[in-house]
Short mmCIF file of C-alpha atoms in Angstrom, two decimals:
data_model
loop_
_atom_site.label_atom_id
_atom_site.label_comp_id
_atom_site.label_asym_id
_atom_site.label_seq_id
_atom_site.Cartn_x
_atom_site.Cartn_y
_atom_site.Cartn_z
CA UNK Q 1 125.94 137.92 119.20
CA UNK Q 2 122.35 137.59 120.50
CA UNK Q 3 121.17 139.61 117.49
CA UNK Q 4 122.72 137.09 115.13
CA UNK Q 5 121.42 133.98 116.94
CA UNK Q 6 117.76 135.01 116.90
CA UNK Q 7 117.46 135.54 113.11
CA UNK Q 8 119.48 132.39 112.45
CA UNK Q 9 117.27 130.40 114.82
CA UNK Q 10 114.11 131.78 113.19
CA UNK Q 11 115.42 130.98 109.72
CA UNK Q 12 116.38 127.46 110.78
CA UNK Q 13 112.92 126.90 112.30
CA UNK Q 14 111.26 128.16 109.12
CA UNK Q 15 113.36 125.95 106.86
CA UNK Q 16 112.99 122.83 109.00
CA UNK Q 17 109.31 123.40 109.70
CA UNK Q 18 108.55 124.02 106.04
CA UNK Q 19 110.38 120.86 105.06
CA UNK Q 20 108.27 118.84 107.46
CA UNK Q 21 104.98 119.97 105.94
CA UNK Q 22 105.91 119.45 102.30
CA UNK Q 23 105.59 115.92 100.96
CA UNK Q 24 107.88 114.89 98.14
CA UNK Q 25 105.56 112.76 96.02
CA UNK Q 26 108.41 111.12 94.11
CA UNK Q 27 110.01 110.02 97.37
CA UNK Q 28 106.61 108.95 98.70
CA UNK Q 29 106.06 106.79 95.63
CA UNK Q 30 109.51 105.30 96.20
CA UNK Q 31 108.39 103.92 99.60
CA UNK Q 32 105.55 102.13 97.81
CA UNK Q 33 107.91 100.41 95.38
CA UNK Q 34 108.29 96.69 95.69
CA UNK Q 35 106.19 93.57 95.61
CA UNK Q 36 103.97 93.03 98.65
CA UNK Q 37 102.03 89.90 99.55
CA UNK Q 38 98.58 90.29 101.07
CA UNK Q 39 98.08 88.81 104.55
CA UNK Q 40 94.88 90.63 105.50
CA UNK Q 41 92.07 92.26 103.52
CA UNK Q 42 89.90 94.53 105.65
CA UNK Q 43 90.87 92.68 108.81
CA UNK Q 44 90.28 89.19 107.43
CA UNK Q 45 93.17 86.83 106.78
CA UNK Q 46 93.67 85.52 103.28
CA UNK Q 47 93.20 81.88 102.36
CA UNK Q 48 96.34 79.83 103.06
CA UNK Q 49 98.77 79.60 100.17
CA UNK Q 50 96.87 82.31 98.31
CA UNK Q 51 99.15 84.04 95.80
CA UNK Q 52 97.54 87.46 96.41
CA UNK Q 53 100.15 90.20 95.99
CA UNK Q 54 100.60 93.61 94.40
CA UNK Q 55 103.41 95.79 93.11
CA UNK Q 56 103.59 99.56 92.85
CA UNK Q 57 106.06 100.19 90.01
CA UNK Q 58 108.19 103.35 89.85
CA UNK Q 59 106.49 104.32 86.54
CA UNK Q 60 103.11 104.70 88.31
CA UNK Q 61 101.85 101.30 87.23
CA UNK Q 62 100.25 98.84 89.63
CA UNK Q 63 100.11 95.12 88.99
CA UNK Q 64 99.61 91.94 90.90
CA UNK Q 65 97.73 88.74 91.48
CA UNK Q 66 94.27 89.21 93.00
CA UNK Q 67 94.05 85.53 94.09
CA UNK Q 68 92.89 83.85 90.86
CA UNK Q 69 93.57 86.52 88.26
CA UNK Q 70 96.29 88.98 87.34
CA UNK Q 71 95.48 92.69 87.45
CA UNK Q 72 97.13 95.88 86.27
CA UNK Q 73 96.43 99.58 86.11
CA UNK Q 74 97.80 103.00 86.88
CA UNK Q 75 98.17 104.88 90.14
CA UNK Q 76 99.26 108.35 91.13
CA UNK Q 77 100.57 109.92 94.31
CA UNK Q 78 99.73 113.56 94.99
CA UNK Q 79 100.20 115.33 98.30
CA UNK Q 80 100.82 111.99 99.99
CA UNK Q 81 97.57 110.42 98.76
CA UNK Q 82 97.27 107.45 96.39
CA UNK Q 83 94.70 107.32 93.63
CA UNK Q 84 94.31 103.98 91.88
CA UNK Q 85 92.74 104.05 88.43
CA UNK Q 86 90.63 101.42 86.72
CA UNK Q 87 92.16 97.96 86.87
CA UNK Q 88 92.23 95.41 84.06
CA UNK Q 89 92.04 91.76 85.10
CA UNK Q 90 92.26 88.37 83.48
CA UNK Q 91 89.08 86.25 83.65
CA UNK Q 92 90.09 82.87 85.07
CA UNK Q 93 87.55 81.04 87.25
CA UNK Q 94 88.50 79.56 90.62
CA UNK Q 95 86.66 77.90 93.51
CA UNK Q 96 84.01 80.17 95.10
CA UNK Q 97 86.02 80.98 98.25
CA UNK Q 98 88.98 82.18 96.18
CA UNK Q 99 86.71 84.20 93.88
CA UNK Q 100 85.10 85.88 96.90
CA UNK Q 101 88.51 86.78 98.30
CA UNK Q 102 89.58 88.15 94.93
CA UNK Q 103 86.46 90.32 94.71
CA UNK Q 104 87.11 91.73 98.20
CA UNK Q 105 90.70 92.51 97.22
CA UNK Q 106 89.75 94.28 93.98
CA UNK Q 107 86.97 96.29 95.66
CA UNK Q 108 89.27 97.33 98.51
CA UNK Q 109 92.00 98.42 96.08
CA UNK Q 110 89.60 101.01 94.65
CA UNK Q 111 89.38 102.67 98.08
CA UNK Q 112 93.11 102.85 98.93
CA UNK Q 113 94.21 106.42 99.71
CA UNK Q 114 97.07 106.18 102.21
CA UNK Q 115 99.86 103.85 103.22
CA UNK Q 116 102.59 103.31 105.75
CA UNK Q 117 105.42 100.88 106.22
CA UNK Q 118 106.26 99.67 109.71
CA UNK Q 119 108.63 96.88 110.77
CA UNK Q 120 108.87 95.59 107.22
CA UNK Q 121 105.10 95.47 106.68
CA UNK Q 122 103.04 97.54 104.23
CA UNK Q 123 99.68 98.89 105.39
CA UNK Q 124 97.15 100.40 102.97
CA UNK Q 125 94.27 102.53 104.28
CA UNK Q 126 91.11 104.17 102.99
CA UNK Q 127 90.43 107.92 103.22
CA UNK Q 128 89.06 107.53 106.77
CA UNK Q 129 92.12 105.66 108.01
CA UNK Q 130 90.55 102.19 108.07
CA UNK Q 131 93.09 99.45 107.29
CA UNK Q 132 92.35 97.77 103.97
CA UNK Q 133 95.50 95.68 103.46
CA UNK Q 134 98.43 94.42 105.47
CA UNK Q 135 101.33 92.33 104.24
CA UNK Q 136 105.06 91.96 103.91
CA UNK Q 137 107.55 91.76 101.08
CA UNK Q 138 106.83 89.10 98.46
CA UNK Q 139 109.58 86.47 98.60
CA UNK Q 140 108.57 84.04 95.86
#
């Protein structure tokens, strides 16, 4: 009996341990899906009633509202890391404070590499683990 338990235990440890180290990119992308409003950009709150939000679509497209303008582009998830491609934006002008916020948002999006969800909030981070964005589900 002891002979049978040891190999079974080793096999179980190998299977479970291997499963923990492998990241299923399709499932990872699924946790990104949804529309998320932006509450903070690099630790700074957004301007009240700002429509800033983004959506990671299941077909690897990213779109949203950067504050004044709409944006869209492609993203990929490989080995648990996000890469956001070039973004196209509309060219509407807004008051200077809104334009500055929009520029910060678009610049920060270029640096996003990781994410996590916690208590209904989405957090986006750069490659060094610095928080770039924080926000909840978009309800409008």
